[in-house]
Amino acid sequence: MDKTTYRTPQVPLHSGFEGASTAADVIKEIDLSGKTAIVTGGYAGIGAETTRVLAAAGAKVIVPARDTHKAAATLSGIQGVTIAKMDLMDPASVDAFAAQFLAGGQPLHLLINSAGIMAPPLTRDSRGIESQFATNHLGHFQLAVRLWPALVQAAGARIVALSSWGHRYSPVIFDDISFENREYDPWKAYGQSKTANVLFAVEADRRGKDAGIRAFAVHPGSIVSTDLTRYMSEDQLKKMGALDQDGKPVIDPARQLKTIEQGAATSIWCAVSPQLEGKGGVYCENADISPVIESDGTQGSNDLSLRKASSAFGVFPYAIDAENAVRLWEVSEQLTGVKLQ
């Protein structure tokens, strides 16, 4: 397969934004009236800010939630937001949510896959699949494929998959995705799932672009004040350099250590920016397309002090490899039993 025939080059656009730009900055003067968005994880951290900003711009936002009571409390008072039950680890739940949405007959303009878990103890879903791969990738894969008719109906939809700088912890290990034949490493499992998010965007874009569906993968930055760190102790976060010695978040946008408002910026940019018209299948950070990087001395380590100030940390080649993307899509079809019609 010719890898250059359908992948937008990973070349920065020099968008005019930076690490300190916020979601409110990148959506200025954009009117989303009449648009419908689904934001997974849209009631916590970056996802909640994404929901708030999209709704403020006029979008109707649907937030699927495993904990609907928490979602209702977090999103109380935000106009234009609807909460529905869904658990990404439960395939039947994903199908039920998608079926309910499709039954309404409405187009879906934006699908933002913001939910995720990071570095939990080894857990498997009912199929035996490791929980980070099941939640961060497979649940979102199934959701996107089930919602595909509504995305096509929008005639200009965008999918945004939240990946991470952490994709450099591991490529997808196709021969042992669920750690059945190797020792479980929570960070390698996280990295594998984040690489899968990028590969998903590459292949979703290839399959969808003729129908007007474009897909993007996002590194939001490292935001310590979210639920994503719930499996980590304060001492671990200090050792990583995410918290200072007083236990306060280290905020340094030049190294992509961000606030929640800054962290949501790239998701929003990928979802709504006219700068990305005609583009897709790329990995983005700091509200711009990232360059490709072969190595930077940080892979395999979650020590944030190793990061140097940079406008872009880049994406590793294995995460945007078209053959890997096709293989992952096919494996995901096999694991979920879900295919595009």
mmCIF file of C-alpha atoms in Angstrom:
data_model
loop_
_atom_site.group_PDB
_atom_site.id
_atom_site.type_symbol
_atom_site.label_atom_id
_atom_site.label_comp_id
_atom_site.label_asym_id
_atom_site.label_seq_id
_atom_site.Cartn_x
_atom_site.Cartn_y
_atom_site.Cartn_z
ATOM 1 C CA MET A 1 0.000 0.000 0.000
ATOM 2 C CA ASP A 2 1.328 3.440 -0.917
ATOM 3 C CA LYS A 3 1.432 5.325 2.360
ATOM 4 C CA THR A 4 1.628 8.722 0.670
ATOM 5 C CA THR A 5 -1.569 8.532 -1.374
ATOM 6 C CA TYR A 6 -4.080 9.337 1.303
ATOM 7 C CA ARG A 7 -2.387 10.828 4.319
ATOM 8 C CA THR A 8 -2.248 14.575 4.777
ATOM 9 C CA PRO A 9 1.402 15.516 5.375
ATOM 10 C CA GLN A 10 2.301 16.073 9.027
ATOM 11 C CA VAL A 11 3.422 19.634 8.390
ATOM 12 C CA PRO A 12 2.612 22.484 10.806
ATOM 13 C CA LEU A 13 0.323 25.197 9.446
ATOM 14 C CA HIS A 14 1.671 27.932 11.736
ATOM 15 C CA SER A 15 -1.905 28.470 12.835
ATOM 16 C CA GLY A 16 -1.211 31.502 14.966
ATOM 17 C CA PHE A 17 -2.003 29.698 18.199
ATOM 18 C CA GLU A 18 0.373 28.393 20.866
ATOM 19 C CA GLY A 19 0.541 26.263 23.989
ATOM 20 C CA ALA A 20 -1.060 28.952 26.123
ATOM 21 C CA SER A 21 -4.033 29.385 23.768
ATOM 22 C CA THR A 22 -7.343 28.331 25.274
ATOM 23 C CA ALA A 23 -10.415 26.666 23.845
ATOM 24 C CA ALA A 24 -12.201 30.021 24.011
ATOM 25 C CA ASP A 25 -9.389 31.587 21.960
ATOM 26 C CA VAL A 26 -9.593 29.117 19.088
ATOM 27 C CA ILE A 27 -13.400 29.188 18.781
ATOM 28 C CA LYS A 28 -13.756 32.975 18.691
ATOM 29 C CA GLU A 29 -16.229 34.222 16.068
ATOM 30 C CA ILE A 30 -17.266 30.668 15.122
ATOM 31 C CA ASP A 31 -21.025 30.049 15.229
ATOM 32 C CA LEU A 32 -22.110 26.441 15.764
ATOM 33 C CA SER A 33 -25.858 27.089 15.742
ATOM 34 C CA GLY A 34 -27.627 24.140 14.142
ATOM 35 C CA LYS A 35 -24.688 21.806 14.737
ATOM 36 C CA THR A 36 -24.808 18.661 16.879
ATOM 37 C CA ALA A 37 -21.818 17.334 18.802
ATOM 38 C CA ILE A 38 -21.220 14.230 20.880
ATOM 39 C CA VAL A 39 -18.445 14.539 23.458
ATOM 40 C CA THR A 40 -17.438 11.380 25.323
ATOM 41 C CA GLY A 41 -15.998 12.172 28.711
ATOM 42 C CA GLY A 42 -17.723 15.511 28.293
ATOM 43 C CA TYR A 43 -18.395 15.942 31.989
ATOM 44 C CA ALA A 44 -14.870 15.900 33.427
ATOM 45 C CA GLY A 45 -11.634 17.780 32.868
ATOM 46 C CA ILE A 46 -10.852 18.662 29.270
ATOM 47 C CA GLY A 47 -14.090 17.059 28.119
ATOM 48 C CA ALA A 48 -16.219 19.278 30.337
ATOM 49 C CA GLU A 49 -14.474 22.392 29.029
ATOM 50 C CA THR A 50 -14.977 21.109 25.477
ATOM 51 C CA THR A 51 -18.698 20.669 26.166
ATOM 52 C CA ARG A 52 -18.995 24.124 27.710
ATOM 53 C CA VAL A 53 -17.208 25.905 24.860
ATOM 54 C CA LEU A 54 -19.113 24.091 22.092
ATOM 55 C CA ALA A 55 -22.444 24.816 23.793
ATOM 56 C CA ALA A 56 -21.510 28.479 24.252
ATOM 57 C CA ALA A 57 -20.881 28.682 20.509
ATOM 58 C CA GLY A 58 -24.417 27.442 19.843
ATOM 59 C CA ALA A 59 -23.941 23.709 19.348
ATOM 60 C CA LYS A 60 -26.318 21.102 20.686
ATOM 61 C CA VAL A 61 -24.048 18.861 22.746
ATOM 62 C CA ILE A 62 -24.816 15.299 23.791
ATOM 63 C CA VAL A 63 -22.668 13.857 26.556
ATOM 64 C CA PRO A 64 -22.733 10.073 26.949
ATOM 65 C CA ALA A 65 -21.827 9.248 30.543
ATOM 66 C CA ARG A 66 -21.166 6.192 32.637
ATOM 67 C CA ASP A 67 -21.997 8.262 35.731
ATOM 68 C CA THR A 68 -25.031 10.307 34.719
ATOM 69 C CA HIS A 69 -25.454 11.817 38.192
ATOM 70 C CA LYS A 70 -21.910 13.203 38.152
ATOM 71 C CA ALA A 71 -22.449 14.457 34.605
ATOM 72 C CA ALA A 72 -25.644 16.237 35.566
ATOM 73 C CA ALA A 73 -23.971 17.935 38.519
ATOM 74 C CA THR A 74 -20.949 19.048 36.492
ATOM 75 C CA LEU A 75 -22.929 20.346 33.514
ATOM 76 C CA SER A 76 -25.797 21.892 35.451
ATOM 77 C CA GLY A 77 -26.800 25.254 34.070
ATOM 78 C CA ILE A 78 -25.148 24.852 30.655
ATOM 79 C CA GLN A 79 -27.774 25.394 27.970
ATOM 80 C CA GLY A 80 -27.992 23.021 25.017
ATOM 81 C CA VAL A 81 -26.485 19.976 26.732
ATOM 82 C CA THR A 82 -28.150 16.555 26.952
ATOM 83 C CA ILE A 83 -26.815 13.640 29.001
ATOM 84 C CA ALA A 84 -27.316 10.005 28.033
ATOM 85 C CA LYS A 85 -26.196 6.702 29.539
ATOM 86 C CA MET A 86 -23.179 4.941 28.007
ATOM 87 C CA ASP A 87 -20.183 2.934 29.214
ATOM 88 C CA LEU A 88 -17.289 2.549 26.750
ATOM 89 C CA MET A 89 -16.258 -0.729 28.411
ATOM 90 C CA ASP A 90 -19.696 -2.228 27.711
ATOM 91 C CA PRO A 91 -20.290 -2.939 23.991
ATOM 92 C CA ALA A 92 -24.049 -3.338 24.485
ATOM 93 C CA SER A 93 -24.164 0.078 26.143
ATOM 94 C CA VAL A 94 -22.331 1.681 23.205
ATOM 95 C CA ASP A 95 -24.725 0.056 20.740
ATOM 96 C CA ALA A 96 -27.751 1.210 22.712
ATOM 97 C CA PHE A 97 -26.550 4.810 22.873
ATOM 98 C CA ALA A 98 -25.753 4.886 19.149
ATOM 99 C CA ALA A 99 -29.096 3.308 18.241
ATOM 100 C CA GLN A 100 -30.942 5.879 20.317
ATOM 101 C CA PHE A 101 -29.101 8.724 18.586
ATOM 102 C CA LEU A 102 -29.652 7.307 15.101
ATOM 103 C CA ALA A 103 -33.348 6.819 15.824
ATOM 104 C CA GLY A 104 -33.659 10.594 16.059
ATOM 105 C CA GLY A 105 -32.709 10.903 12.398
ATOM 106 C CA GLN A 106 -30.401 13.865 12.960
ATOM 107 C CA PRO A 107 -26.961 14.458 11.463
ATOM 108 C CA LEU A 108 -23.866 14.365 13.674
ATOM 109 C CA HIS A 109 -21.435 17.160 12.874
ATOM 110 C CA LEU A 110 -18.834 16.579 15.576
ATOM 111 C CA LEU A 111 -17.769 13.420 17.383
ATOM 112 C CA ILE A 112 -15.157 14.206 20.019
ATOM 113 C CA ASN A 113 -13.745 11.123 21.721
ATOM 114 C CA SER A 114 -12.441 12.730 24.898
ATOM 115 C CA ALA A 115 -13.019 9.994 27.490
ATOM 116 C CA GLY A 116 -10.125 7.902 28.681
ATOM 117 C CA ILE A 117 -8.304 6.158 31.493
ATOM 118 C CA MET A 118 -4.589 6.184 32.270
ATOM 119 C CA ALA A 119 -2.304 3.640 33.916
ATOM 120 C CA PRO A 120 -4.779 1.632 36.028
ATOM 121 C CA PRO A 121 -3.969 -1.775 37.500
ATOM 122 C CA LEU A 122 -4.537 -4.619 35.057
ATOM 123 C CA THR A 123 -8.250 -4.970 34.383
ATOM 124 C CA ARG A 124 -10.049 -6.679 31.518
ATOM 125 C CA ASP A 125 -13.473 -6.200 30.029
ATOM 126 C CA SER A 126 -16.015 -8.972 29.540
ATOM 127 C CA ARG A 127 -14.198 -10.019 26.352
ATOM 128 C CA GLY A 128 -10.858 -10.303 28.118
ATOM 129 C CA ILE A 129 -9.467 -7.151 26.508
ATOM 130 C CA GLU A 130 -7.122 -4.951 28.572
ATOM 131 C CA SER A 131 -9.087 -2.015 29.946
ATOM 132 C CA GLN A 132 -7.104 0.896 28.480
ATOM 133 C CA PHE A 133 -7.236 -0.508 24.973
ATOM 134 C CA ALA A 134 -10.905 -1.395 25.464
ATOM 135 C CA THR A 135 -11.881 2.031 26.786
ATOM 136 C CA ASN A 136 -9.575 4.441 25.024
ATOM 137 C CA HIS A 137 -9.706 2.796 21.611
ATOM 138 C CA LEU A 138 -12.197 -0.019 21.091
ATOM 139 C CA GLY A 139 -15.187 1.668 22.724
ATOM 140 C CA HIS A 140 -14.599 4.777 20.635
ATOM 141 C CA PHE A 141 -14.038 2.724 17.495
ATOM 142 C CA GLN A 142 -17.366 0.972 18.001
ATOM 143 C CA LEU A 143 -19.120 4.253 18.740
ATOM 144 C CA ALA A 144 -17.776 5.948 15.614
ATOM 145 C CA VAL A 145 -18.658 3.052 13.335
ATOM 146 C CA ARG A 146 -22.170 2.790 14.754
ATOM 147 C CA LEU A 147 -22.669 6.555 14.331
ATOM 148 C CA TRP A 148 -21.186 6.614 10.819
ATOM 149 C CA PRO A 149 -24.538 7.104 9.034
ATOM 150 C CA ALA A 150 -25.187 10.258 11.069
ATOM 151 C CA LEU A 151 -21.666 11.509 10.346
ATOM 152 C CA VAL A 152 -22.229 10.965 6.625
ATOM 153 C CA GLN A 153 -25.565 12.752 6.881
ATOM 154 C CA ALA A 154 -23.797 15.860 8.216
ATOM 155 C CA ALA A 155 -21.973 16.269 4.865
ATOM 156 C CA GLY A 156 -18.930 17.745 6.553
ATOM 157 C CA ALA A 157 -18.438 15.990 9.885
ATOM 158 C CA ARG A 158 -15.283 15.876 11.953
ATOM 159 C CA ILE A 159 -14.062 13.209 14.362
ATOM 160 C CA VAL A 160 -11.552 14.209 17.020
ATOM 161 C CA ALA A 161 -9.704 11.424 18.840
ATOM 162 C CA LEU A 162 -7.850 12.456 21.993
ATOM 163 C CA SER A 163 -4.478 10.807 21.928
ATOM 164 C CA SER A 164 -1.411 11.858 23.907
ATOM 165 C CA TRP A 165 2.276 12.601 23.946
ATOM 166 C CA GLY A 166 2.202 9.231 25.702
ATOM 167 C CA HIS A 167 1.797 7.451 22.351
ATOM 168 C CA ARG A 168 5.594 7.272 22.440
ATOM 169 C CA TYR A 169 5.426 4.806 25.348
ATOM 170 C CA SER A 170 4.473 2.031 22.947
ATOM 171 C CA PRO A 171 3.314 1.178 19.446
ATOM 172 C CA VAL A 172 0.344 -1.183 19.143
ATOM 173 C CA ILE A 173 1.665 -4.664 19.898
ATOM 174 C CA PHE A 174 -0.646 -6.535 17.556
ATOM 175 C CA ASP A 175 0.591 -9.958 18.663
ATOM 176 C CA ASP A 176 -0.271 -9.310 22.324
ATOM 177 C CA ILE A 177 -2.643 -6.363 22.650
ATOM 178 C CA SER A 178 -4.085 -7.531 25.973
ATOM 179 C CA PHE A 179 -0.861 -8.536 27.756
ATOM 180 C CA GLU A 180 -1.611 -12.225 27.770
ATOM 181 C CA ASN A 181 1.963 -13.238 26.971
ATOM 182 C CA ARG A 182 3.971 -10.413 28.552
ATOM 183 C CA GLU A 183 4.103 -8.701 31.894
ATOM 184 C CA TYR A 184 1.553 -5.949 32.246
ATOM 185 C CA ASP A 185 3.007 -2.456 32.239
ATOM 186 C CA PRO A 186 0.337 0.216 32.797
ATOM 187 C CA TRP A 187 2.313 2.875 30.913
ATOM 188 C CA LYS A 188 3.014 0.674 27.910
ATOM 189 C CA ALA A 189 -0.669 -0.238 27.857
ATOM 190 C CA TYR A 190 -1.579 3.446 27.995
ATOM 191 C CA GLY A 191 0.893 4.256 25.227
ATOM 192 C CA GLN A 192 -0.464 1.465 23.063
ATOM 193 C CA SER A 193 -4.012 2.785 23.451
ATOM 194 C CA LYS A 194 -2.910 6.330 22.615
ATOM 195 C CA THR A 195 -1.072 5.121 19.508
ATOM 196 C CA ALA A 196 -4.296 3.341 18.585
ATOM 197 C CA ASN A 197 -6.167 6.651 18.856
ATOM 198 C CA VAL A 198 -3.843 8.194 16.256
ATOM 199 C CA LEU A 199 -4.019 5.201 13.921
ATOM 200 C CA PHE A 200 -7.811 5.247 14.218
ATOM 201 C CA ALA A 201 -7.888 8.873 13.055
ATOM 202 C CA VAL A 202 -5.625 8.070 10.090
ATOM 203 C CA GLU A 203 -7.839 5.250 8.852
ATOM 204 C CA ALA A 204 -11.176 6.847 9.764
ATOM 205 C CA ASP A 205 -10.141 9.832 7.686
ATOM 206 C CA ARG A 206 -9.201 7.668 4.712
ATOM 207 C CA ARG A 207 -12.493 5.787 4.861
ATOM 208 C CA GLY A 208 -14.614 8.855 5.496
ATOM 209 C CA LYS A 209 -13.194 11.704 3.469
ATOM 210 C CA ASP A 210 -15.169 10.980 0.295
ATOM 211 C CA ALA A 211 -18.319 11.321 2.414
ATOM 212 C CA GLY A 212 -17.072 14.542 3.989
ATOM 213 C CA ILE A 213 -15.889 12.938 7.234
ATOM 214 C CA ARG A 214 -12.460 14.119 8.377
ATOM 215 C CA ALA A 215 -10.668 12.784 11.436
ATOM 216 C CA PHE A 216 -7.937 14.188 13.642
ATOM 217 C CA ALA A 217 -5.879 12.961 16.584
ATOM 218 C CA VAL A 218 -4.965 15.345 19.379
ATOM 219 C CA HIS A 219 -2.356 15.698 22.089
ATOM 220 C CA PRO A 220 -4.072 18.103 24.481
ATOM 221 C CA GLY A 221 -1.037 18.632 26.686
ATOM 222 C CA SER A 222 -0.431 17.267 30.164
ATOM 223 C CA ILE A 223 -3.130 18.461 32.528
ATOM 224 C CA VAL A 224 -2.708 17.121 36.029
ATOM 225 C CA SER A 225 -5.939 18.543 37.462
ATOM 226 C CA THR A 226 -8.239 15.987 35.798
ATOM 227 C CA ASP A 227 -9.685 12.584 36.633
ATOM 228 C CA LEU A 228 -7.086 10.999 34.338
ATOM 229 C CA THR A 229 -4.592 10.955 37.207
ATOM 230 C CA ARG A 230 -6.883 9.109 39.636
ATOM 231 C CA TYR A 231 -4.697 5.992 39.637
ATOM 232 C CA MET A 232 -1.613 7.968 40.642
ATOM 233 C CA SER A 233 -0.498 9.149 44.077
ATOM 234 C CA GLU A 234 0.633 12.673 44.870
ATOM 235 C CA ASP A 235 4.180 11.375 45.335
ATOM 236 C CA GLN A 236 4.136 9.802 41.879
ATOM 237 C CA LEU A 237 2.890 13.030 40.330
ATOM 238 C CA LYS A 238 5.633 14.989 42.096
ATOM 239 C CA LYS A 239 8.265 12.533 40.885
ATOM 240 C CA MET A 240 6.969 12.922 37.332
ATOM 241 C CA GLY A 241 7.206 16.686 37.590
ATOM 242 C CA ALA A 242 3.464 17.223 37.225
ATOM 243 C CA LEU A 243 3.133 18.657 40.753
ATOM 244 C CA ASP A 244 5.567 20.932 42.549
ATOM 245 C CA GLN A 245 6.825 20.201 46.054
ATOM 246 C CA ASP A 246 3.791 21.960 47.520
ATOM 247 C CA GLY A 247 1.484 19.627 45.618
ATOM 248 C CA LYS A 248 0.339 22.302 43.169
ATOM 249 C CA PRO A 249 0.074 21.631 39.407
ATOM 250 C CA VAL A 250 3.090 22.744 37.399
ATOM 251 C CA ILE A 251 1.783 25.023 34.654
ATOM 252 C CA ASP A 252 4.255 25.616 31.840
ATOM 253 C CA PRO A 253 2.533 25.812 28.423
ATOM 254 C CA ALA A 254 5.923 26.003 26.683
ATOM 255 C CA ARG A 255 6.417 22.386 27.789
ATOM 256 C CA GLN A 256 2.729 21.602 27.274
ATOM 257 C CA LEU A 257 1.969 21.438 30.999
ATOM 258 C CA LYS A 258 -1.386 23.145 30.798
ATOM 259 C CA THR A 259 -4.559 24.292 32.461
ATOM 260 C CA ILE A 260 -7.826 22.593 31.535
ATOM 261 C CA GLU A 261 -8.811 25.601 29.394
ATOM 262 C CA GLN A 262 -5.526 25.379 27.498
ATOM 263 C CA GLY A 263 -5.790 21.600 27.269
ATOM 264 C CA ALA A 264 -9.137 21.744 25.458
ATOM 265 C CA ALA A 265 -7.841 24.154 22.814
ATOM 266 C CA THR A 266 -6.507 21.630 20.300
ATOM 267 C CA SER A 267 -9.658 19.471 20.461
ATOM 268 C CA ILE A 268 -11.771 22.527 19.720
ATOM 269 C CA TRP A 269 -9.400 23.710 16.985
ATOM 270 C CA CYS A 270 -9.554 20.340 15.236
ATOM 271 C CA ALA A 271 -13.335 20.275 15.586
ATOM 272 C CA VAL A 272 -14.139 23.724 14.215
ATOM 273 C CA SER A 273 -11.189 25.525 12.633
ATOM 274 C CA PRO A 274 -11.557 26.581 8.994
ATOM 275 C CA GLN A 275 -7.780 26.246 8.766
ATOM 276 C CA LEU A 276 -8.298 22.477 8.541
ATOM 277 C CA GLU A 277 -10.758 22.492 5.641
ATOM 278 C CA GLY A 278 -9.755 19.749 3.211
ATOM 279 C CA LYS A 279 -7.360 18.198 5.695
ATOM 280 C CA GLY A 280 -7.511 15.199 8.012
ATOM 281 C CA GLY A 281 -5.801 12.062 9.198
ATOM 282 C CA VAL A 282 -3.215 14.049 11.138
ATOM 283 C CA TYR A 283 -1.950 14.333 14.710
ATOM 284 C CA CYS A 284 -2.182 17.801 16.221
ATOM 285 C CA GLU A 285 -0.866 19.641 19.276
ATOM 286 C CA ASN A 286 -0.889 23.272 20.434
ATOM 287 C CA ALA A 287 -3.703 23.982 17.950
ATOM 288 C CA ASP A 288 -1.567 23.092 14.954
ATOM 289 C CA ILE A 289 -0.543 20.054 12.925
ATOM 290 C CA SER A 290 2.490 18.369 14.484
ATOM 291 C CA PRO A 291 5.708 17.476 12.689
ATOM 292 C CA VAL A 292 6.982 13.900 12.561
ATOM 293 C CA ILE A 293 9.805 13.070 14.952
ATOM 294 C CA GLU A 294 11.888 9.901 14.987
ATOM 295 C CA SER A 295 13.176 10.208 18.561
ATOM 296 C CA ASP A 296 13.633 12.864 21.203
ATOM 297 C CA GLY A 297 15.104 11.012 24.156
ATOM 298 C CA THR A 298 11.825 10.887 26.082
ATOM 299 C CA GLN A 299 10.314 7.650 24.818
ATOM 300 C CA GLY A 300 9.745 5.081 27.522
ATOM 301 C CA SER A 301 9.810 7.689 30.282
ATOM 302 C CA ASN A 302 7.015 9.651 31.938
ATOM 303 C CA ASP A 303 9.463 12.098 33.536
ATOM 304 C CA LEU A 304 8.061 15.451 32.443
ATOM 305 C CA SER A 305 11.282 17.203 33.411
ATOM 306 C CA LEU A 306 12.855 15.694 30.286
ATOM 307 C CA ARG A 307 10.643 17.884 28.137
ATOM 308 C CA LYS A 308 12.258 20.932 26.635
ATOM 309 C CA ALA A 309 10.308 24.029 25.689
ATOM 310 C CA SER A 310 9.001 23.454 22.184
ATOM 311 C CA SER A 311 6.107 24.551 20.000
ATOM 312 C CA ALA A 312 5.632 20.896 19.052
ATOM 313 C CA PHE A 313 6.884 17.605 20.445
ATOM 314 C CA GLY A 314 5.845 15.759 17.293
ATOM 315 C CA VAL A 315 4.378 12.390 16.445
ATOM 316 C CA PHE A 316 6.266 9.127 16.087
ATOM 317 C CA PRO A 317 6.124 7.512 12.614
ATOM 318 C CA TYR A 318 4.559 4.249 13.810
ATOM 319 C CA ALA A 319 1.505 6.175 15.049
ATOM 320 C CA ILE A 320 0.664 7.577 11.595
ATOM 321 C CA ASP A 321 1.750 4.586 9.526
ATOM 322 C CA ALA A 322 -1.004 3.812 7.030
ATOM 323 C CA GLU A 323 -0.429 0.055 7.046
ATOM 324 C CA ASN A 324 -0.593 -0.010 10.847
ATOM 325 C CA ALA A 325 -3.803 2.020 10.621
ATOM 326 C CA VAL A 326 -5.449 -0.449 8.259
ATOM 327 C CA ARG A 327 -4.320 -3.383 10.377
ATOM 328 C CA LEU A 328 -5.679 -1.788 13.547
ATOM 329 C CA TRP A 329 -9.023 -1.085 11.890
ATOM 330 C CA GLU A 330 -9.313 -4.708 10.786
ATOM 331 C CA VAL A 331 -8.307 -6.025 14.222
ATOM 332 C CA SER A 332 -10.841 -3.669 15.816
ATOM 333 C CA GLU A 333 -13.563 -5.012 13.539
ATOM 334 C CA GLN A 334 -12.679 -8.537 14.611
ATOM 335 C CA LEU A 335 -12.626 -7.697 18.319
ATOM 336 C CA THR A 336 -15.905 -5.752 18.280
ATOM 337 C CA GLY A 337 -17.766 -7.536 15.502
ATOM 338 C CA VAL A 338 -18.679 -4.074 14.178
ATOM 339 C CA LYS A 339 -18.070 -3.036 10.559
ATOM 340 C CA LEU A 340 -19.000 -0.148 8.314
ATOM 341 C CA GLN A 341 -21.982 -1.041 6.153
#
